[in-house]
PDB file of C-alpha atoms in Angstrom:
ATOM      1  CA  UNK A   1      23.012  96.772  59.313  1.00 61.00           C
ATOM      2  CA  UNK A   2      26.211  95.703  60.878  1.00 63.00           C
ATOM      3  CA  UNK A   3      29.584  95.893  59.177  1.00 55.00           C
ATOM      4  CA  UNK A   4      29.713  92.201  58.180  1.00 59.00           C
ATOM      5  CA  UNK A   5      26.178  92.414  56.769  1.00 62.00           C
ATOM      6  CA  UNK A   6      27.112  95.430  54.676  1.00 64.00           C
ATOM      7  CA  UNK A   7      30.187  93.588  53.373  1.00 61.00           C
ATOM      8  CA  UNK A   8      28.152  90.531  52.445  1.00 64.00           C
ATOM      9  CA  UNK A   9      25.538  92.689  50.727  1.00 65.00           C
ATOM     10  CA  UNK A  10      28.268  94.454  48.756  1.00 63.00           C
ATOM     11  CA  UNK A  11      29.781  91.127  47.669  1.00 70.00           C
ATOM     12  CA  UNK A  12      26.366  89.881  46.551  1.00 63.00           C
ATOM     13  CA  UNK A  13      25.776  93.063  44.558  1.00 72.00           C
ATOM     14  CA  UNK A  14      29.204  92.747  42.870  1.00 62.00           C
ATOM     15  CA  UNK A  15      28.532  89.113  42.016  1.00 73.00           C
ATOM     16  CA  UNK A  16      25.125  89.973  40.569  1.00 62.00           C
ATOM     17  CA  UNK A  17      26.632  92.770  38.465  1.00 74.00           C
ATOM     18  CA  UNK A  18      29.434  90.462  37.285  1.00 66.00           C
ATOM     19  CA  UNK A  19      26.870  87.820  36.345  1.00 66.00           C
ATOM     20  CA  UNK A  20      24.807  90.342  34.389  1.00 71.00           C
ATOM     21  CA  UNK A  21      27.905  91.581  32.546  1.00 72.00           C
ATOM     22  CA  UNK A  22      28.926  88.005  31.725  1.00 70.00           C
ATOM     23  CA  UNK A  23      25.478  87.192  30.343  1.00 63.00           C
ATOM     24  CA  UNK A  24      25.478  90.365  28.238  1.00 60.00           C
ATOM     25  CA  UNK A  25      28.941  89.632  26.862  1.00 65.00           C
ATOM     26  CA  UNK A  26      27.999  86.048  26.083  1.00 69.00           C
ATOM     27  CA  UNK A  27      24.931  87.246  24.186  1.00 69.00           C
ATOM     28  CA  UNK A  28      27.027  89.739  22.220  1.00 63.00           C
ATOM     29  CA  UNK A  29      29.666  87.082  21.437  1.00 69.00           C
ATOM     30  CA  UNK A  30      27.002  84.592  20.421  1.00 64.00           C
ATOM     31  CA  UNK A  31      25.406  87.147  18.095  1.00 69.00           C
ATOM     32  CA  UNK A  32      28.807  87.928  16.565  1.00 73.00           C
ATOM     33  CA  UNK A  33      29.527  84.231  16.078  1.00 71.00           C
ATOM     34  CA  UNK A  34      26.144  83.660  14.464  1.00 74.00           C
ATOM     35  CA  UNK A  35      26.711  86.640  12.185  1.00 72.00           C
ATOM     36  CA  UNK A  36      30.198  85.420  11.235  1.00 74.00           C
ATOM     37  CA  UNK A  37      28.972  81.886  10.573  1.00 72.00           C
ATOM     38  CA  UNK A  38      26.114  83.234   8.476  1.00 75.00           C
ATOM     39  CA  UNK A  39      28.555  85.240   6.347  1.00 74.00           C
ATOM     40  CA  UNK A  40      30.822  82.189   5.966  1.00 69.00           C
ATOM     41  CA  UNK A  41      27.913  80.047   4.820  1.00 68.00           C
ATOM     42  CA  UNK A  42      26.845  82.752   2.373  1.00 72.00           C
ATOM     43  CA  UNK A  43      30.374  83.021   0.989  1.00 69.00           C
ATOM     44  CA  UNK A  44      30.640  79.238   0.693  1.00 67.00           C
ATOM     45  CA  UNK A  45      27.340  79.077  -1.164  1.00 71.00           C
ATOM     46  CA  UNK A  46      28.496  81.859  -3.483  1.00 68.00           C
ATOM     47  CA  UNK A  47      31.738  79.992  -4.233  1.00 59.00           C
ATOM     48  CA  UNK A  48      29.840  76.768  -4.894  1.00 59.00           C
ATOM     49  CA  UNK A  49      27.565  78.600  -7.291  1.00 69.00           C
ATOM     50  CA  UNK A  50      30.556  80.162  -9.079  1.00 65.00           C
ATOM     51  CA  UNK A  51      32.170  76.739  -9.338  1.00 57.00           C
ATOM     52  CA  UNK A  52      28.964  75.282 -10.767  1.00 65.00           C
ATOM     53  CA  UNK A  53      28.738  78.040 -13.377  1.00 63.00           C
ATOM     54  CA  UNK A  54      32.405  77.672 -14.310  1.00 55.00           C
ATOM     55  CA  UNK A  55      31.985  73.904 -14.615  1.00 53.00           C
ATOM     56  CA  UNK A  56      28.998  74.375 -16.905  1.00 61.00           C
ATOM     57  CA  UNK A  57      30.909  76.917 -19.030  1.00 61.00           C
ATOM     58  CA  UNK A  58      33.886  74.587 -19.236  1.00 55.00           C
ATOM     59  CA  UNK A  59      31.652  71.704 -20.288  1.00 60.00           C
ATOM     60  CA  UNK A  60      29.994  73.869 -22.940  1.00 60.00           C
ATOM     61  CA  UNK A  61      33.406  75.037 -24.187  1.00 60.00           C
ATOM     62  CA  UNK A  62      34.696  71.473 -24.381  1.00 61.00           C
ATOM     63  CA  UNK A  63      31.607  70.344 -26.286  1.00 65.00           C
ATOM     64  CA  UNK A  64      31.978  73.256 -28.683  1.00 65.00           C
ATOM     65  CA  UNK A  65      35.647  72.425 -29.198  1.00 59.00           C
ATOM     66  CA  UNK A  66      34.909  68.746 -29.791  1.00 64.00           C
ATOM     67  CA  UNK A  67      32.247  69.691 -32.349  1.00 68.00           C
ATOM     68  CA  UNK A  68      34.733  72.012 -34.037  1.00 64.00           C
ATOM     69  CA  UNK A  69      37.222  69.146 -34.304  1.00 58.00           C
ATOM     70  CA  UNK A  70      34.535  66.870 -35.750  1.00 64.00           C
ATOM     71  CA  UNK A  71      33.546  69.515 -38.322  1.00 69.00           C
ATOM     72  CA  UNK A  72      37.159  69.961 -39.322  1.00 67.00           C
ATOM     73  CA  UNK A  73      37.190  73.652 -38.434  1.00 65.00           C
ATOM     74  CA  UNK A  74      40.449  75.561 -38.662  1.00 72.00           C
ATOM     75  CA  UNK A  75      41.542  75.507 -35.005  1.00 69.00           C
ATOM     76  CA  UNK A  76      44.723  77.326 -33.902  1.00 73.00           C
ATOM     77  CA  UNK A  77      47.659  75.051 -33.121  1.00 68.00           C
ATOM     78  CA  UNK A  78      47.898  76.467 -29.587  1.00 66.00           C
ATOM     79  CA  UNK A  79      44.293  75.489 -28.853  1.00 62.00           C
ATOM     80  CA  UNK A  80      44.776  72.030 -30.345  1.00 59.00           C
ATOM     81  CA  UNK A  81      47.908  71.460 -28.288  1.00 60.00           C
ATOM     82  CA  UNK A  82      46.221  72.640 -25.076  1.00 63.00           C
ATOM     83  CA  UNK A  83      43.226  70.412 -25.791  1.00 57.00           C
ATOM     84  CA  UNK A  84      45.477  67.388 -26.282  1.00 60.00           C
ATOM     85  CA  UNK A  85      47.406  68.146 -23.094  1.00 59.00           C
ATOM     86  CA  UNK A  86      44.168  68.496 -21.121  1.00 65.00           C
ATOM     87  CA  UNK A  87      42.860  65.190 -22.456  1.00 64.00           C
ATOM     88  CA  UNK A  88      46.170  63.499 -21.655  1.00 60.00           C
ATOM     89  CA  UNK A  89      46.156  64.847 -18.096  1.00 67.00           C
ATOM     90  CA  UNK A  90      42.649  63.545 -17.537  1.00 69.00           C
ATOM     91  CA  UNK A  91      43.710  60.131 -18.769  1.00 65.00           C
ATOM     92  CA  UNK A  92      46.707  60.221 -16.425  1.00 67.00           C
ATOM     93  CA  UNK A  93      44.547  61.168 -13.443  1.00 74.00           C
ATOM     94  CA  UNK A  94      42.091  58.384 -14.282  1.00 65.00           C
ATOM     95  CA  UNK A  95      44.884  55.831 -14.695  1.00 68.00           C
ATOM     96  CA  UNK A  96      46.842  56.682 -11.568  1.00 74.00           C
ATOM     97  CA  UNK A  97      44.137  57.473  -9.015  1.00 74.00           C
ATOM     98  CA  UNK A  98      43.917  53.923  -7.651  1.00 82.00           C
ATOM     99  CA  UNK A  99      47.516  52.787  -8.259  1.00 88.00           C
ATOM    100  CA  UNK A 100      49.783  51.527  -5.515  1.00 90.00           C
ATOM    101  CA  UNK A 101      53.229  53.095  -5.172  1.00 89.00           C
ATOM    102  CA  UNK A 102      54.814  50.162  -7.019  1.00 91.00           C
ATOM    103  CA  UNK A 103      52.330  50.437  -9.890  1.00 93.00           C
ATOM    104  CA  UNK A 104      52.695  54.206 -10.034  1.00 93.00           C
ATOM    105  CA  UNK A 105      56.486  53.999 -10.169  1.00 93.00           C
ATOM    106  CA  UNK A 106      56.268  51.523 -13.062  1.00 94.00           C
ATOM    107  CA  UNK A 107      53.871  53.905 -14.821  1.00 94.00           C
ATOM    108  CA  UNK A 108      56.271  56.790 -14.145  1.00 95.00           C
ATOM    109  CA  UNK A 109      59.090  54.782 -15.749  1.00 95.00           C
ATOM    110  CA  UNK A 110      57.024  54.344 -18.908  1.00 95.00           C
ATOM    111  CA  UNK A 111      56.166  58.029 -19.039  1.00 94.00           C
ATOM    112  CA  UNK A 112      59.790  59.006 -18.536  1.00 95.00           C
ATOM    113  CA  UNK A 113      61.007  56.755 -21.338  1.00 94.00           C
ATOM    114  CA  UNK A 114      58.190  57.299 -23.827  1.00 94.00           C
ATOM    115  CA  UNK A 115      58.058  61.086 -23.428  1.00 93.00           C
ATOM    116  CA  UNK A 116      61.765  61.562 -22.675  1.00 95.00           C
ATOM    117  CA  UNK A 117      60.811  63.834 -19.783  1.00 95.00           C
ATOM    118  CA  UNK A 118      64.172  63.551 -18.034  1.00 96.00           C
ATOM    119  CA  UNK A 119      65.935  65.263 -20.958  1.00 96.00           C
ATOM    120  CA  UNK A 120      64.326  68.559 -19.951  1.00 96.00           C
ATOM    121  CA  UNK A 121      67.137  70.355 -18.110  1.00 94.00           C
ATOM    122  CA  UNK A 122      64.665  72.616 -16.281  1.00 93.00           C
ATOM    123  CA  UNK A 123      62.630  69.679 -14.947  1.00 94.00           C
ATOM    124  CA  UNK A 124      61.635  69.960 -11.275  1.00 94.00           C
ATOM    125  CA  UNK A 125      59.087  68.402  -8.947  1.00 94.00           C
ATOM    126  CA  UNK A 126      56.958  71.511  -9.391  1.00 94.00           C
ATOM    127  CA  UNK A 127      56.848  71.191 -13.191  1.00 94.00           C
ATOM    128  CA  UNK A 128      56.814  67.397 -13.476  1.00 94.00           C
ATOM    129  CA  UNK A 129      53.906  66.706 -11.105  1.00 93.00           C
ATOM    130  CA  UNK A 130      51.264  68.698 -13.038  1.00 92.00           C
ATOM    131  CA  UNK A 131      52.621  67.382 -16.361  1.00 90.00           C
ATOM    132  CA  UNK A 132      51.809  63.882 -15.093  1.00 92.00           C
ATOM    133  CA  UNK A 133      48.493  64.790 -13.496  1.00 90.00           C
ATOM    134  CA  UNK A 134      49.872  64.119  -9.999  1.00 91.00           C
ATOM    135  CA  UNK A 135      50.231  66.219  -6.876  1.00 92.00           C
ATOM    136  CA  UNK A 136      53.745  67.115  -5.734  1.00 93.00           C
ATOM    137  CA  UNK A 137      53.107  65.244  -2.477  1.00 93.00           C
ATOM    138  CA  UNK A 138      52.086  62.048  -4.303  1.00 93.00           C
ATOM    139  CA  UNK A 139      55.043  62.186  -6.670  1.00 94.00           C
ATOM    140  CA  UNK A 140      57.698  62.952  -4.057  1.00 93.00           C
ATOM    141  CA  UNK A 141      56.149  60.378  -1.699  1.00 93.00           C
ATOM    142  CA  UNK A 142      57.103  57.585  -4.107  1.00 93.00           C
ATOM    143  CA  UNK A 143      60.726  57.990  -3.048  1.00 93.00           C
ATOM    144  CA  UNK A 144      60.248  58.583   0.670  1.00 90.00           C
ATOM    145  CA  UNK A 145      61.141  55.012   1.612  1.00 87.00           C
ATOM    146  CA  UNK A 146      62.400  53.738  -1.729  1.00 91.00           C
ATOM    147  CA  UNK A 147      65.235  51.165  -1.403  1.00 91.00           C
ATOM    148  CA  UNK A 148      67.160  52.531  -4.389  1.00 91.00           C
ATOM    149  CA  UNK A 149      66.327  56.218  -4.882  1.00 93.00           C
ATOM    150  CA  UNK A 150      66.609  58.752  -2.078  1.00 92.00           C
ATOM    151  CA  UNK A 151      64.547  61.373  -3.916  1.00 94.00           C
ATOM    152  CA  UNK A 152      62.928  62.278  -7.213  1.00 95.00           C
ATOM    153  CA  UNK A 153      66.126  64.114  -8.153  1.00 94.00           C
ATOM    154  CA  UNK A 154      68.165  60.943  -7.629  1.00 95.00           C
ATOM    155  CA  UNK A 155      65.718  59.012  -9.825  1.00 96.00           C
ATOM    156  CA  UNK A 156      65.892  61.600 -12.624  1.00 96.00           C
ATOM    157  CA  UNK A 157      69.703  61.750 -12.436  1.00 96.00           C
ATOM    158  CA  UNK A 158      69.906  57.993 -12.994  1.00 96.00           C
ATOM    159  CA  UNK A 159      67.698  58.313 -16.069  1.00 97.00           C
ATOM    160  CA  UNK A 160      69.975  61.053 -17.370  1.00 97.00           C
ATOM    161  CA  UNK A 161      73.095  59.066 -16.515  1.00 97.00           C
ATOM    162  CA  UNK A 162      71.872  56.004 -18.426  1.00 97.00           C
ATOM    163  CA  UNK A 163      70.926  58.148 -21.395  1.00 97.00           C
ATOM    164  CA  UNK A 164      74.316  59.868 -21.302  1.00 97.00           C
ATOM    165  CA  UNK A 165      76.123  56.510 -21.323  1.00 96.00           C
ATOM    166  CA  UNK A 166      74.017  55.356 -24.257  1.00 96.00           C
ATOM    167  CA  UNK A 167      74.891  58.495 -26.217  1.00 96.00           C
ATOM    168  CA  UNK A 168      78.586  58.110 -25.377  1.00 96.00           C
ATOM    169  CA  UNK A 169      78.470  54.637 -26.922  1.00 95.00           C
ATOM    170  CA  UNK A 170      76.256  55.410 -29.899  1.00 95.00           C
ATOM    171  CA  UNK A 171      77.341  58.941 -30.819  1.00 94.00           C
ATOM    172  CA  UNK A 172      81.153  58.903 -30.915  1.00 93.00           C
ATOM    173  CA  UNK A 173      81.364  62.257 -32.698  1.00 93.00           C
ATOM    174  CA  UNK A 174      79.373  64.188 -30.121  1.00 95.00           C
ATOM    175  CA  UNK A 175      81.251  66.308 -27.610  1.00 95.00           C
ATOM    176  CA  UNK A 176      80.956  65.444 -23.919  1.00 95.00           C
ATOM    177  CA  UNK A 177      79.138  68.717 -23.344  1.00 95.00           C
ATOM    178  CA  UNK A 178      76.624  67.918 -26.098  1.00 96.00           C
ATOM    179  CA  UNK A 179      76.022  64.421 -24.736  1.00 97.00           C
ATOM    180  CA  UNK A 180      75.385  65.778 -21.239  1.00 96.00           C
ATOM    181  CA  UNK A 181      73.000  68.419 -22.548  1.00 96.00           C
ATOM    182  CA  UNK A 182      71.075  65.902 -24.674  1.00 96.00           C
ATOM    183  CA  UNK A 183      70.718  63.626 -21.650  1.00 97.00           C
ATOM    184  CA  UNK A 184      69.291  66.465 -19.560  1.00 96.00           C
ATOM    185  CA  UNK A 185      72.297  67.538 -17.473  1.00 96.00           C
ATOM    186  CA  UNK A 186      72.758  71.222 -16.788  1.00 91.00           C
ATOM    187  CA  UNK A 187      76.369  71.325 -17.971  1.00 90.00           C
ATOM    188  CA  UNK A 188      79.498  69.389 -18.885  1.00 92.00           C
ATOM    189  CA  UNK A 189      80.842  69.412 -15.333  1.00 94.00           C
ATOM    190  CA  UNK A 190      77.593  68.106 -13.870  1.00 95.00           C
ATOM    191  CA  UNK A 191      77.597  65.222 -16.350  1.00 96.00           C
ATOM    192  CA  UNK A 192      81.252  64.420 -15.720  1.00 96.00           C
ATOM    193  CA  UNK A 193      80.721  64.449 -11.973  1.00 95.00           C
ATOM    194  CA  UNK A 194      77.767  62.060 -12.216  1.00 95.00           C
ATOM    195  CA  UNK A 195      79.648  59.595 -14.436  1.00 96.00           C
ATOM    196  CA  UNK A 196      82.729  59.756 -12.223  1.00 96.00           C
ATOM    197  CA  UNK A 197      80.609  59.205  -9.087  1.00 95.00           C
ATOM    198  CA  UNK A 198      78.793  56.188 -10.490  1.00 95.00           C
ATOM    199  CA  UNK A 199      81.547  54.515 -12.540  1.00 95.00           C
ATOM    200  CA  UNK A 200      84.788  55.873 -11.120  1.00 96.00           C
ATOM    201  CA  UNK A 201      85.931  56.999 -14.576  1.00 96.00           C
ATOM    202  CA  UNK A 202      85.363  60.049 -16.775  1.00 95.00           C
ATOM    203  CA  UNK A 203      82.980  60.140 -19.760  1.00 96.00           C
ATOM    204  CA  UNK A 204      85.985  60.135 -22.123  1.00 95.00           C
ATOM    205  CA  UNK A 205      87.404  57.040 -20.432  1.00 95.00           C
ATOM    206  CA  UNK A 206      83.996  55.354 -20.594  1.00 96.00           C
ATOM    207  CA  UNK A 207      83.750  56.103 -24.301  1.00 95.00           C
ATOM    208  CA  UNK A 208      87.259  54.773 -24.963  1.00 93.00           C
ATOM    209  CA  UNK A 209      86.548  51.649 -22.909  1.00 93.00           C
ATOM    210  CA  UNK A 210      83.550  50.975 -25.133  1.00 86.00           C
ATOM    211  CA  UNK A 211      85.652  51.101 -28.302  1.00 66.00           C
ATOM    212  CA  UNK A 212      84.499  54.503 -29.550  1.00 48.00           C
ATOM    213  CA  UNK A 213      86.746  56.986 -31.314  1.00 48.00           C
ATOM    214  CA  UNK A 214      87.772  60.301 -29.887  1.00 47.00           C
ATOM    215  CA  UNK A 215      85.197  63.042 -30.244  1.00 44.00           C
ATOM    216  CA  UNK A 216      85.565  65.075 -33.425  1.00 45.00           C
ATOM    217  CA  UNK A 217      82.632  67.420 -33.810  1.00 42.00           C
ATOM    218  CA  UNK A 218      79.407  68.774 -32.386  1.00 46.00           C
ATOM    219  CA  UNK A 219      76.182  66.879 -33.145  1.00 46.00           C
ATOM    220  CA  UNK A 220      73.526  68.487 -35.369  1.00 40.00           C
ATOM    221  CA  UNK A 221      71.387  71.008 -33.509  1.00 40.00           C
ATOM    222  CA  UNK A 222      68.241  68.884 -33.741  1.00 37.00           C
ATOM    223  CA  UNK A 223      69.965  65.969 -32.026  1.00 34.00           C
ATOM    224  CA  UNK A 224      70.978  67.864 -28.877  1.00 28.00           C
TER     225      UNK A 224
END
């Protein structure tokens, strides 16, 4: 064989070997992928089965609890409260699932006023959303393009501001700090800043302008 023939033969041999290696690697990769997919399917089936069993247990527990209520059994207050909260959340989810943003915001207004949610000083998106049976994304999305409120925090602050103004008018003997706390503000300064920002006057000036006497004492503990 001449030199060029030997070179061509060598190239052919290399190509054949490379092809064989590629085929082998592809077979190994395919087997690994099949094995991985099989394990994923098995895990998914196991999770579905666990979910089914948990759902059945939950249903049985709920039926047992409902029967206990009907029988008038002595049920701990904690269990009763949790049961009521769970039922309320389910009602909320059922009510709000098909609402438009406008309808949901109107519903949120009712919940805020009826349950006085804004008076909770530790209220956040993270705690409010599950209390309403909503996702954080759904709740915060209501204010994404809202013409009045820039965020959920802005919405809650207005609720607190309006409540604070009402208390300034109707509770002349409460201190400014007590009024702010009862309305849901974190402190006296926060309340003062919000009133000053919205009205251009201090809470004391607002109270005086509405014909109320100067503050004299703290409100009873159960009113704060």
